[in-house]
mmCIF file of C-alpha atoms in Angstrom:
data_model
loop_
_atom_site.group_PDB
_atom_site.id
_atom_site.type_symbol
_atom_site.label_atom_id
_atom_site.label_comp_id
_atom_site.label_asym_id
_atom_site.label_seq_id
_atom_site.Cartn_x
_atom_site.Cartn_y
_atom_site.Cartn_z
ATOM 1 C CA MET H 1 1.447 15.724 7.138
ATOM 2 C CA LEU H 2 4.777 14.543 5.759
ATOM 3 C CA SER H 3 7.915 16.264 6.985
ATOM 4 C CA ARG H 4 11.527 15.474 6.201
ATOM 5 C CA SER H 5 14.993 16.942 6.402
ATOM 6 C CA PRO H 6 16.121 19.181 3.500
ATOM 7 C CA ARG H 7 17.010 17.252 0.338
ATOM 8 C CA PRO H 8 18.037 18.332 -3.178
ATOM 9 C CA PRO H 9 15.141 19.263 -5.516
ATOM 10 C CA GLY H 10 13.381 16.356 -7.183
ATOM 11 C CA GLN H 11 13.563 13.922 -4.288
ATOM 12 C CA LEU H 12 10.725 12.294 -2.354
ATOM 13 C CA SER H 13 7.581 14.328 -1.853
ATOM 14 C CA ALA H 14 4.058 13.516 -0.787
ATOM 15 C CA ARG H 15 0.636 14.848 -1.566
ATOM 16 C CA ILE H 16 -2.998 14.080 -0.960
ATOM 17 C CA PRO H 17 -4.530 13.586 -4.431
ATOM 18 C CA SER H 18 -7.101 16.264 -5.219
ATOM 19 C CA GLN H 19 -8.467 14.545 -8.319
ATOM 20 C CA SER H 20 -10.708 11.496 -8.366
ATOM 21 C CA LEU H 21 -11.144 11.318 -4.603
ATOM 22 C CA PRO H 22 -14.409 9.823 -3.362
ATOM 23 C CA PRO H 23 -16.701 11.919 -1.171
ATOM 24 C CA ALA H 24 -15.607 12.637 2.380
ATOM 25 C CA ALA H 25 -16.381 10.067 5.036
ATOM 26 C CA PRO H 26 -19.688 10.305 6.908
ATOM 27 C CA THR H 27 -19.685 12.857 9.723
ATOM 28 C CA SER H 28 -20.343 10.098 12.274
ATOM 29 C CA PHE H 29 -16.735 8.962 11.750
ATOM 30 C CA GLU H 30 -15.107 12.408 11.945
ATOM 31 C CA ALA H 31 -14.045 11.931 15.571
ATOM 32 C CA MET H 32 -12.006 8.880 14.547
ATOM 33 C CA GLU H 33 -9.908 11.001 12.173
ATOM 34 C CA THR H 34 -8.205 12.754 15.085
ATOM 35 C CA VAL H 35 -6.359 9.555 16.039
ATOM 36 C CA PRO H 36 -3.643 8.364 13.617
ATOM 37 C CA LEU H 37 -4.058 4.881 12.246
ATOM 38 C CA LEU H 38 -0.394 4.743 11.187
ATOM 39 C CA ALA H 39 2.201 7.054 12.762
ATOM 40 C CA VAL H 40 5.750 7.372 11.387
ATOM 41 C CA THR H 41 8.392 9.168 13.447
ATOM 42 C CA SER H 42 11.959 10.089 12.395
ATOM 43 C CA LEU H 43 12.275 7.236 9.898
ATOM 44 C CA THR H 44 15.597 7.135 8.019
ATOM 45 C CA ALA H 45 16.360 4.978 4.983
ATOM 46 C CA PRO H 46 18.819 2.142 5.584
ATOM 47 C CA SER H 47 22.193 2.760 3.936
ATOM 48 C CA TYR H 48 24.165 -0.247 2.695
ATOM 49 C CA SER H 49 27.205 1.725 1.504
ATOM 50 C CA SER H 50 29.113 4.902 2.250
ATOM 51 C CA SER H 51 26.474 6.913 0.354
ATOM 52 C CA PRO H 52 24.099 9.066 2.425
ATOM 53 C CA PRO H 53 20.601 7.641 3.051
ATOM 54 C CA LEU H 54 17.976 8.371 0.416
ATOM 55 C CA TRP H 55 15.747 10.061 2.983
ATOM 56 C CA THR H 56 16.134 10.994 6.627
ATOM 57 C CA SER H 57 13.889 11.847 9.565
ATOM 58 C CA LEU H 58 10.596 11.202 7.773
ATOM 59 C CA SER H 59 7.609 11.862 10.031
ATOM 60 C CA PHE H 60 3.959 11.688 9.025
ATOM 61 C CA SER H 61 0.616 10.226 10.063
ATOM 62 C CA LEU H 62 -2.102 8.415 8.159
ATOM 63 C CA PHE H 63 -5.667 8.646 9.438
ATOM 64 C CA PRO H 64 -8.737 6.524 8.718
ATOM 65 C CA TYR H 65 -10.265 7.331 5.306
ATOM 66 C CA SER H 66 -7.026 8.978 4.135
ATOM 67 C CA ILE H 67 -4.919 8.554 1.002
ATOM 68 C CA LEU H 68 -1.327 9.735 0.611
ATOM 69 C CA VAL H 69 0.637 9.621 -2.658
ATOM 70 C CA LEU H 70 4.442 9.539 -2.763
ATOM 71 C CA ARG H 71 6.123 11.150 -5.746
ATOM 72 C CA GLY H 72 9.755 11.191 -6.803
ATOM 73 C CA PRO H 73 12.189 10.250 -9.574
ATOM 74 C CA SER H 74 13.756 6.855 -10.045
ATOM 75 C CA GLY H 75 16.049 5.947 -7.178
ATOM 76 C CA SER H 76 14.569 8.347 -4.643
ATOM 77 C CA GLY H 77 13.486 5.506 -2.335
ATOM 78 C CA LYS H 78 9.724 5.287 -2.837
ATOM 79 C CA SER H 79 9.569 1.479 -2.867
ATOM 80 C CA LEU H 80 12.088 1.310 -0.031
ATOM 81 C CA LEU H 81 9.824 3.462 2.118
ATOM 82 C CA LEU H 82 6.752 1.336 1.401
ATOM 83 C CA LYS H 83 8.652 -1.863 2.218
ATOM 84 C CA SER H 84 9.920 -0.254 5.430
ATOM 85 C CA LEU H 85 6.360 0.553 6.487
ATOM 86 C CA ALA H 86 5.277 -3.021 5.738
ATOM 87 C CA SER H 87 8.147 -4.435 7.837
ATOM 88 C CA LEU H 88 9.566 -6.305 4.852
ATOM 89 C CA LEU H 89 13.224 -5.323 5.298
ATOM 90 C CA VAL H 90 15.659 -7.716 6.978
ATOM 91 C CA TYR H 91 17.089 -4.868 9.037
ATOM 92 C CA PRO H 92 14.442 -2.360 10.179
ATOM 93 C CA PRO H 93 15.469 1.236 9.426
ATOM 94 C CA PRO H 94 16.125 3.731 12.235
ATOM 95 C CA GLY H 95 12.981 5.446 13.443
ATOM 96 C CA GLU H 96 9.556 4.297 14.553
ATOM 97 C CA VAL H 97 6.391 3.137 12.817
ATOM 98 C CA ARG H 98 3.252 2.448 14.857
ATOM 99 C CA LEU H 99 -0.093 0.985 13.846
ATOM 100 C CA HIS H 100 -2.869 1.533 16.374
ATOM 101 C CA GLY H 101 -0.108 2.622 18.782
ATOM 102 C CA GLN H 102 1.951 -0.581 18.417
ATOM 103 C CA THR H 103 5.216 -1.276 16.596
ATOM 104 C CA ALA H 104 5.707 -4.351 14.408
ATOM 105 C CA CYS H 105 7.745 -6.005 17.181
ATOM 106 C CA GLU H 106 5.013 -5.393 19.739
ATOM 107 C CA MET H 107 2.241 -6.588 17.446
ATOM 108 C CA GLY H 108 4.214 -9.421 15.848
ATOM 109 C CA VAL H 109 5.596 -9.164 12.316
ATOM 110 C CA PRO H 110 3.158 -11.664 10.673
ATOM 111 C CA GLU H 111 0.174 -9.843 12.184
ATOM 112 C CA TRP H 112 1.658 -6.486 11.140
ATOM 113 C CA ARG H 113 2.088 -7.608 7.544
ATOM 114 C CA SER H 114 -1.529 -8.754 7.397
ATOM 115 C CA ARG H 115 -2.648 -5.307 8.567
ATOM 116 C CA VAL H 116 -0.144 -3.196 6.615
ATOM 117 C CA LEU H 117 -0.265 -4.823 3.207
ATOM 118 C CA TYR H 118 2.274 -4.143 0.451
ATOM 119 C CA ILE H 119 1.314 -4.656 -3.216
ATOM 120 C CA PRO H 120 4.440 -4.875 -5.427
ATOM 121 C CA GLN H 121 4.702 -3.192 -8.804
ATOM 122 C CA ARG H 122 5.926 -6.340 -10.606
ATOM 123 C CA THR H 123 3.285 -8.961 -9.861
ATOM 124 C CA SER H 124 4.271 -10.895 -12.995
ATOM 125 C CA MET H 125 7.299 -12.159 -11.065
ATOM 126 C CA LEU H 126 5.055 -14.135 -8.701
ATOM 127 C CA PRO H 127 4.960 -17.932 -9.189
ATOM 128 C CA GLY H 128 1.859 -19.928 -10.084
ATOM 129 C CA THR H 129 -1.562 -18.422 -10.721
ATOM 130 C CA PRO H 130 -3.536 -15.665 -8.996
ATOM 131 C CA ALA H 131 -6.015 -18.298 -7.724
ATOM 132 C CA LYS H 132 -3.236 -20.301 -6.087
ATOM 133 C CA PHE H 133 -1.734 -17.110 -4.676
ATOM 134 C CA TRP H 134 -5.070 -16.185 -3.073
ATOM 135 C CA ARG H 135 -5.478 -19.627 -1.505
ATOM 136 C CA THR H 136 -1.948 -19.432 -0.101
ATOM 137 C CA VAL H 137 -2.434 -15.972 1.386
ATOM 138 C CA ILE H 138 -5.711 -16.713 3.176
ATOM 139 C CA GLY H 139 -4.152 -19.896 4.570
ATOM 140 C CA PHE H 140 -1.523 -18.013 6.578
ATOM 141 C CA GLY H 141 -1.890 -18.239 10.344
ATOM 142 C CA SER H 142 -1.929 -14.443 10.661
ATOM 143 C CA ARG H 143 -5.155 -14.386 8.634
ATOM 144 C CA LYS H 144 -6.976 -16.907 10.843
ATOM 145 C CA GLY H 145 -10.342 -15.554 11.942
ATOM 146 C CA LYS H 146 -10.109 -12.443 9.746
ATOM 147 C CA GLU H 147 -12.978 -11.546 7.473
ATOM 148 C CA VAL H 148 -12.097 -11.394 3.783
ATOM 149 C CA GLY H 149 -13.951 -10.480 0.637
ATOM 150 C CA ASP H 150 -14.082 -12.118 -2.794
ATOM 151 C CA PRO H 151 -11.230 -10.813 -4.981
ATOM 152 C CA ARG H 152 -12.781 -12.260 -8.128
ATOM 153 C CA GLU H 153 -15.923 -10.246 -7.561
ATOM 154 C CA VAL H 154 -13.860 -7.099 -6.999
ATOM 155 C CA ALA H 155 -11.769 -7.702 -10.132
ATOM 156 C CA GLU H 156 -14.825 -8.382 -12.313
ATOM 157 C CA GLY H 157 -15.781 -4.752 -11.872
ATOM 158 C CA TRP H 158 -12.436 -3.837 -13.441
ATOM 159 C CA GLY H 159 -12.826 -6.040 -16.520
ATOM 160 C CA ILE H 160 -11.006 -9.105 -15.163
ATOM 161 C CA GLY H 161 -12.832 -12.334 -16.053
ATOM 162 C CA ARG H 162 -12.810 -15.207 -13.595
ATOM 163 C CA GLY H 163 -10.897 -17.384 -16.035
ATOM 164 C CA MET H 164 -7.870 -15.112 -15.725
ATOM 165 C CA TRP H 165 -7.393 -16.266 -12.138
ATOM 166 C CA GLU H 166 -6.306 -19.682 -13.439
ATOM 167 C CA GLN H 167 -3.692 -18.244 -15.800
ATOM 168 C CA SER H 168 -0.063 -17.886 -14.758
ATOM 169 C CA TRP H 169 1.014 -14.444 -13.623
ATOM 170 C CA GLY H 170 3.523 -14.298 -16.479
ATOM 171 C CA SER H 171 0.813 -14.803 -19.117
ATOM 172 C CA LEU H 172 -1.164 -11.768 -17.942
ATOM 173 C CA SER H 173 -0.587 -8.274 -19.258
ATOM 174 C CA GLY H 174 0.896 -5.738 -16.865
ATOM 175 C CA GLY H 175 -2.462 -4.015 -16.424
ATOM 176 C CA GLU H 176 -4.319 -7.279 -15.812
ATOM 177 C CA ALA H 177 -1.802 -8.424 -13.206
ATOM 178 C CA GLN H 178 -1.933 -5.064 -11.431
ATOM 179 C CA ARG H 179 -5.719 -5.104 -11.263
ATOM 180 C CA ILE H 180 -5.758 -8.640 -9.894
ATOM 181 C CA ALA H 181 -3.128 -7.755 -7.281
ATOM 182 C CA LEU H 182 -5.132 -4.718 -6.251
ATOM 183 C CA ALA H 183 -8.299 -6.825 -6.028
ATOM 184 C CA VAL H 184 -6.470 -9.244 -3.719
ATOM 185 C CA GLY H 185 -5.369 -6.346 -1.543
ATOM 186 C CA VAL H 186 -8.892 -4.931 -1.342
ATOM 187 C CA ALA H 187 -10.407 -8.351 -0.556
ATOM 188 C CA LEU H 188 -7.944 -8.951 2.303
ATOM 189 C CA ARG H 189 -9.228 -5.783 3.994
ATOM 190 C CA PRO H 190 -6.008 -4.545 5.628
ATOM 191 C CA ASP H 191 -5.879 -1.444 7.798
ATOM 192 C CA VAL H 192 -3.294 0.123 5.466
ATOM 193 C CA LEU H 193 -2.715 -0.771 1.820
ATOM 194 C CA LEU H 194 0.627 0.204 0.267
ATOM 195 C CA LEU H 195 0.502 0.384 -3.531
ATOM 196 C CA ASP H 196 3.779 0.356 -5.437
ATOM 197 C CA GLY H 197 4.377 1.700 -8.954
ATOM 198 C CA GLU H 198 1.607 2.029 -11.515
ATOM 199 C CA CYS H 199 -0.696 -0.016 -9.283
ATOM 200 C CA GLY H 200 -0.790 3.031 -7.015
ATOM 201 C CA SER H 201 -1.481 5.646 -9.663
ATOM 202 C CA SER H 202 -4.082 8.047 -8.310
ATOM 203 C CA LEU H 203 -5.458 8.451 -11.834
ATOM 204 C CA SER H 204 -6.135 4.758 -12.538
ATOM 205 C CA PHE H 205 -9.726 3.539 -12.443
ATOM 206 C CA PRO H 206 -9.078 0.599 -10.074
ATOM 207 C CA SER H 207 -7.285 2.895 -7.649
ATOM 208 C CA GLN H 208 -10.242 5.282 -7.678
ATOM 209 C CA CYS H 209 -12.510 2.354 -6.819
ATOM 210 C CA TYR H 210 -10.177 1.272 -4.043
ATOM 211 C CA ALA H 211 -10.096 4.826 -2.700
ATOM 212 C CA ARG H 212 -13.866 4.753 -2.393
ATOM 213 C CA ARG H 213 -13.762 1.448 -0.474
ATOM 214 C CA CYS H 214 -10.952 2.772 1.698
ATOM 215 C CA ARG H 215 -12.975 5.811 2.692
ATOM 216 C CA GLU H 216 -16.114 3.748 3.326
ATOM 217 C CA ARG H 217 -14.388 1.258 5.654
ATOM 218 C CA GLY H 218 -12.153 3.637 7.583
ATOM 219 C CA GLU H 219 -8.917 2.250 6.145
ATOM 220 C CA CYS H 220 -6.075 4.293 4.697
ATOM 221 C CA SER H 221 -3.759 3.990 1.734
ATOM 222 C CA LEU H 222 -0.251 5.122 0.850
ATOM 223 C CA SER H 223 0.910 4.743 -2.732
ATOM 224 C CA ARG H 224 3.809 5.746 -4.949
ATOM 225 C CA THR H 225 3.748 7.184 -8.430
ATOM 226 C CA ARG H 226 6.144 8.767 -10.890
ATOM 227 C CA ALA H 227 7.289 12.364 -10.679
ATOM 228 C CA GLU H 228 6.222 14.596 -13.562
ATOM 229 C CA GLY H 229 8.522 14.129 -16.517
ATOM 230 C CA ARG H 230 10.496 11.348 -14.834
ATOM 231 C CA GLU H 231 10.316 7.580 -14.801
ATOM 232 C CA ASN H 232 9.566 5.463 -11.738
#
Protein backbone atom coordinates (compact mmCIF):
# COMPACT_ATOMS: atom_id res chain seq x y z
CA MET A 1 0.00 0.00 0.00
CA LEU A 2 1.24 3.47 -0.88
CA SER A 3 0.57 6.27 1.57
CA ARG A 4 1.68 9.88 1.44
CA SER A 5 0.97 13.26 2.95
CA PRO A 6 -1.83 15.34 1.37
CA ARG A 7 -0.87 16.92 -1.97
CA PRO A 8 -2.81 18.97 -4.54
CA PRO A 9 -4.91 16.94 -7.01
CA GLY A 10 -3.03 15.48 -9.95
CA GLN A 11 0.18 14.64 -8.14
CA LEU A 12 1.82 11.25 -7.62
CA SER A 13 -0.46 8.27 -7.20
CA ALA A 14 0.02 4.54 -7.34
CA ARG A 15 -2.06 1.59 -8.39
CA ILE A 16 -1.78 -2.12 -8.97
CA PRO A 17 -2.67 -2.65 -12.65
CA SER A 18 -5.87 -4.67 -13.03
CA GLN A 19 -5.47 -5.25 -16.77
CA SER A 20 -3.03 -7.63 -18.40
CA LEU A 21 -1.75 -9.11 -15.15
CA PRO A 22 -0.53 -12.71 -15.32
CA PRO A 23 -2.20 -15.34 -13.14
CA ALA A 24 -1.56 -15.23 -9.41
CA ALA A 25 1.54 -16.93 -8.08
CA PRO A 26 1.33 -20.60 -7.08
CA THR A 27 -0.16 -21.17 -3.64
CA SER A 28 3.10 -22.74 -2.44
CA PHE A 29 4.62 -19.24 -2.46
CA GLU A 30 1.75 -17.45 -0.70
CA ALA A 31 3.51 -17.49 2.67
CA MET A 32 6.39 -15.51 1.16
CA GLU A 33 4.03 -12.66 0.24
CA THR A 34 3.60 -11.70 3.90
CA VAL A 35 7.21 -10.47 4.08
CA PRO A 36 8.03 -7.29 2.11
CA LEU A 37 10.78 -7.59 -0.45
CA LEU A 38 11.21 -3.80 -0.60
CA ALA A 39 9.99 -1.57 2.25
CA VAL A 40 9.88 2.23 1.95
CA THR A 41 9.30 4.33 5.07
CA SER A 42 8.73 8.11 5.28
CA LEU A 43 10.66 8.88 2.09
CA THR A 44 10.74 12.58 1.14
CA ALA A 45 11.93 13.98 -2.19
CA PRO A 46 15.19 15.93 -2.06
CA SER A 47 14.68 19.67 -2.54
CA TYR A 48 17.44 21.65 -4.25
CA SER A 49 15.75 25.06 -3.93
CA SER A 50 13.35 26.93 -1.69
CA SER A 51 10.42 25.11 -3.33
CA PRO A 52 8.65 22.43 -1.26
CA PRO A 53 9.57 18.80 -2.01
CA LEU A 54 7.61 17.08 -4.77
CA TRP A 55 6.45 14.37 -2.37
CA THR A 56 6.79 13.80 1.35
CA SER A 57 6.53 10.90 3.78
CA LEU A 58 6.00 8.20 1.15
CA SER A 59 5.58 4.76 2.73
CA PHE A 60 4.80 1.54 0.89
CA SER A 61 5.91 -2.07 0.54
CA LEU A 62 6.53 -4.29 -2.46
CA PHE A 63 6.10 -8.03 -2.06
CA PRO A 64 7.32 -10.94 -4.18
CA TYR A 65 5.23 -11.38 -7.35
CA SER A 66 3.89 -7.82 -7.08
CA ILE A 67 3.66 -4.96 -9.57
CA LEU A 68 3.06 -1.32 -8.66
CA VAL A 69 2.48 1.47 -11.21
CA LEU A 70 3.18 5.13 -10.43
CA ARG A 71 1.03 7.71 -12.18
CA GLY A 72 1.28 11.48 -12.27
CA PRO A 73 1.71 14.51 -14.54
CA SER A 74 5.00 15.86 -15.78
CA GLY A 75 7.15 17.17 -12.96
CA SER A 76 5.45 15.24 -10.17
CA GLY A 77 8.64 13.32 -9.32
CA LYS A 78 8.04 9.85 -10.74
CA SER A 79 11.56 9.39 -12.13
CA LEU A 80 13.04 10.99 -9.03
CA LEU A 81 11.32 8.40 -6.86
CA LEU A 82 12.54 5.49 -8.98
CA LYS A 83 16.11 6.82 -8.90
CA SER A 84 15.84 7.26 -5.13
CA LEU A 85 14.81 3.63 -4.73
CA ALA A 86 17.72 2.51 -6.91
CA SER A 87 20.19 4.55 -4.82
CA LEU A 88 21.25 6.58 -7.85
CA LEU A 89 21.10 10.04 -6.24
CA VAL A 90 24.29 11.70 -4.98
CA TYR A 91 22.52 12.72 -1.78
CA PRO A 92 20.08 10.08 -0.49
CA PRO A 93 16.67 11.57 0.32
CA PRO A 94 15.33 11.62 3.90
CA GLY A 95 13.57 8.41 4.85
CA GLU A 96 14.40 4.73 4.65
CA VAL A 97 14.39 2.10 1.92
CA ARG A 98 15.13 -1.54 2.79
CA LEU A 99 15.60 -4.57 0.58
CA HIS A 100 15.40 -7.89 2.41
CA GLY A 101 15.62 -5.83 5.62
CA GLN A 102 18.85 -4.03 4.66
CA THR A 103 19.49 -0.45 3.53
CA ALA A 104 21.76 0.38 0.59
CA CYS A 105 24.53 1.41 3.01
CA GLU A 106 24.29 -1.87 4.90
CA MET A 107 24.20 -3.97 1.75
CA GLY A 108 26.69 -1.87 -0.23
CA VAL A 109 25.58 0.46 -3.01
CA PRO A 110 26.97 -1.62 -5.95
CA GLU A 111 25.23 -4.75 -4.65
CA TRP A 112 22.03 -2.76 -4.07
CA ARG A 113 22.02 -1.43 -7.63
CA SER A 114 22.42 -4.94 -9.01
CA ARG A 115 19.37 -6.06 -7.01
CA VAL A 116 17.22 -2.94 -7.45
CA LEU A 117 17.65 -2.23 -11.14
CA TYR A 118 16.58 1.02 -12.81
CA ILE A 119 15.75 1.09 -16.54
CA PRO A 120 15.79 4.68 -17.88
CA GLN A 121 13.21 6.02 -20.30
CA ARG A 122 15.79 7.43 -22.74
CA THR A 123 18.02 4.48 -23.60
CA SER A 124 19.01 6.14 -26.89
CA MET A 125 21.32 8.39 -24.86
CA LEU A 126 23.52 5.42 -23.94
CA PRO A 127 26.89 5.15 -25.73
CA GLY A 128 27.94 2.27 -27.97
CA THR A 129 25.74 -0.69 -28.83
CA PRO A 130 23.37 -2.84 -26.77
CA ALA A 131 25.80 -5.78 -27.11
CA LYS A 132 28.66 -3.75 -25.67
CA PHE A 133 26.38 -2.44 -22.93
CA TRP A 134 25.45 -6.01 -21.94
CA ARG A 135 29.08 -7.12 -21.81
CA THR A 136 29.95 -4.12 -19.64
CA VAL A 137 27.11 -4.72 -17.20
CA ILE A 138 27.80 -8.42 -16.60
CA GLY A 139 31.47 -7.58 -16.08
CA PHE A 140 30.80 -5.47 -12.99
CA GLY A 141 32.13 -6.90 -9.73
CA SER A 142 28.68 -6.71 -8.13
CA ARG A 143 27.43 -9.22 -10.71
CA LYS A 144 30.17 -11.79 -10.02
CA GLY A 145 28.67 -15.21 -9.34
CA LYS A 146 25.11 -14.11 -10.19
CA GLU A 147 23.07 -16.14 -12.62
CA VAL A 148 21.92 -14.25 -15.70
CA GLY A 149 19.75 -15.07 -18.67
CA ASP A 150 20.18 -14.37 -22.39
CA PRO A 151 18.77 -10.92 -23.24
CA ARG A 152 18.86 -11.64 -26.97
CA GLU A 153 16.62 -14.64 -26.49
CA VAL A 154 14.21 -12.56 -24.40
CA ALA A 155 14.15 -9.73 -26.96
CA GLU A 156 13.57 -12.10 -29.89
CA GLY A 157 10.16 -12.84 -28.45
CA TRP A 158 9.39 -9.12 -28.77
CA GLY A 159 10.41 -8.82 -32.42
CA ILE A 160 14.01 -7.71 -31.83
CA GLY A 161 16.43 -9.47 -34.19
CA ARG A 162 19.89 -10.38 -32.96
CA GLY A 163 21.49 -8.05 -35.48
CA MET A 164 19.98 -5.05 -33.70
CA TRP A 165 22.27 -5.69 -30.73
CA GLU A 166 25.24 -4.57 -32.85
CA GLN A 167 23.61 -1.29 -33.87
CA SER A 168 24.23 1.92 -31.95
CA TRP A 169 21.56 2.91 -29.46
CA GLY A 170 20.96 6.12 -31.41
CA SER A 171 20.13 4.23 -34.62
CA LEU A 172 17.33 2.26 -32.96
CA SER A 173 13.75 3.47 -32.80
CA GLY A 174 12.39 4.43 -29.39
CA GLY A 175 10.34 1.24 -29.18
CA GLU A 176 13.26 -0.98 -30.20
CA ALA A 177 15.58 0.60 -27.65
CA GLN A 178 12.98 0.25 -24.90
CA ARG A 179 12.42 -3.42 -25.65
CA ILE A 180 16.14 -4.13 -25.65
CA ALA A 181 16.59 -2.27 -22.35
CA LEU A 182 13.73 -4.23 -20.83
CA ALA A 183 15.22 -7.49 -22.11
CA VAL A 184 18.53 -6.59 -20.43
CA GLY A 185 16.69 -5.91 -17.18
CA VAL A 186 14.83 -9.22 -17.34
CA ALA A 187 18.00 -11.17 -18.18
CA LEU A 188 19.89 -9.67 -15.21
CA ARG A 189 17.24 -11.11 -12.88
CA PRO A 190 17.16 -8.38 -10.20
CA ASP A 191 14.97 -8.61 -7.12
CA VAL A 192 13.22 -5.36 -8.08
CA LEU A 193 13.01 -3.85 -11.56
CA LEU A 194 12.19 -0.14 -11.84
CA LEU A 195 10.80 0.82 -15.25
CA ASP A 196 10.79 4.48 -16.22
CA GLY A 197 8.54 6.15 -18.80
CA GLU A 198 6.95 4.25 -21.66
CA CYS A 199 9.16 1.25 -20.89
CA GLY A 200 7.01 0.78 -17.79
CA SER A 201 3.62 1.08 -19.45
CA SER A 202 1.35 -1.59 -17.99
CA LEU A 203 -0.37 -1.89 -21.37
CA SER A 204 2.74 -2.64 -23.46
CA PHE A 205 3.29 -6.20 -24.65
CA PRO A 206 6.89 -6.49 -23.37
CA SER A 207 5.82 -5.27 -19.95
CA GLN A 208 3.07 -7.89 -19.84
CA CYS A 209 5.68 -10.54 -20.62
CA TYR A 210 7.97 -9.18 -17.93
CA ALA A 211 5.09 -9.18 -15.45
CA ARG A 212 4.60 -12.88 -16.08
CA ARG A 213 8.30 -13.59 -15.47
CA CYS A 214 8.24 -11.40 -12.38
CA ARG A 215 5.36 -13.37 -10.89
CA GLU A 216 6.95 -16.72 -11.78
CA ARG A 217 10.30 -15.92 -10.13
CA GLY A 218 9.07 -14.13 -7.02
CA GLU A 219 10.47 -10.75 -8.05
CA CYS A 220 8.60 -7.45 -7.98
CA SER A 221 8.35 -4.43 -10.22
CA LEU A 222 7.63 -0.74 -9.80
CA SER A 223 7.05 1.35 -12.91
CA ARG A 224 5.92 4.82 -13.89
CA THR A 225 3.47 5.86 -16.56
CA ARG A 226 1.64 8.97 -17.67
CA ALA A 227 -1.46 10.30 -15.96
CA GLU A 228 -4.63 10.28 -18.04
CA GLY A 229 -4.72 13.27 -20.34
CA ARG A 230 -1.26 14.45 -19.32
CA GLU A 231 2.24 13.96 -20.65
CA ASN A 232 5.05 12.21 -18.79
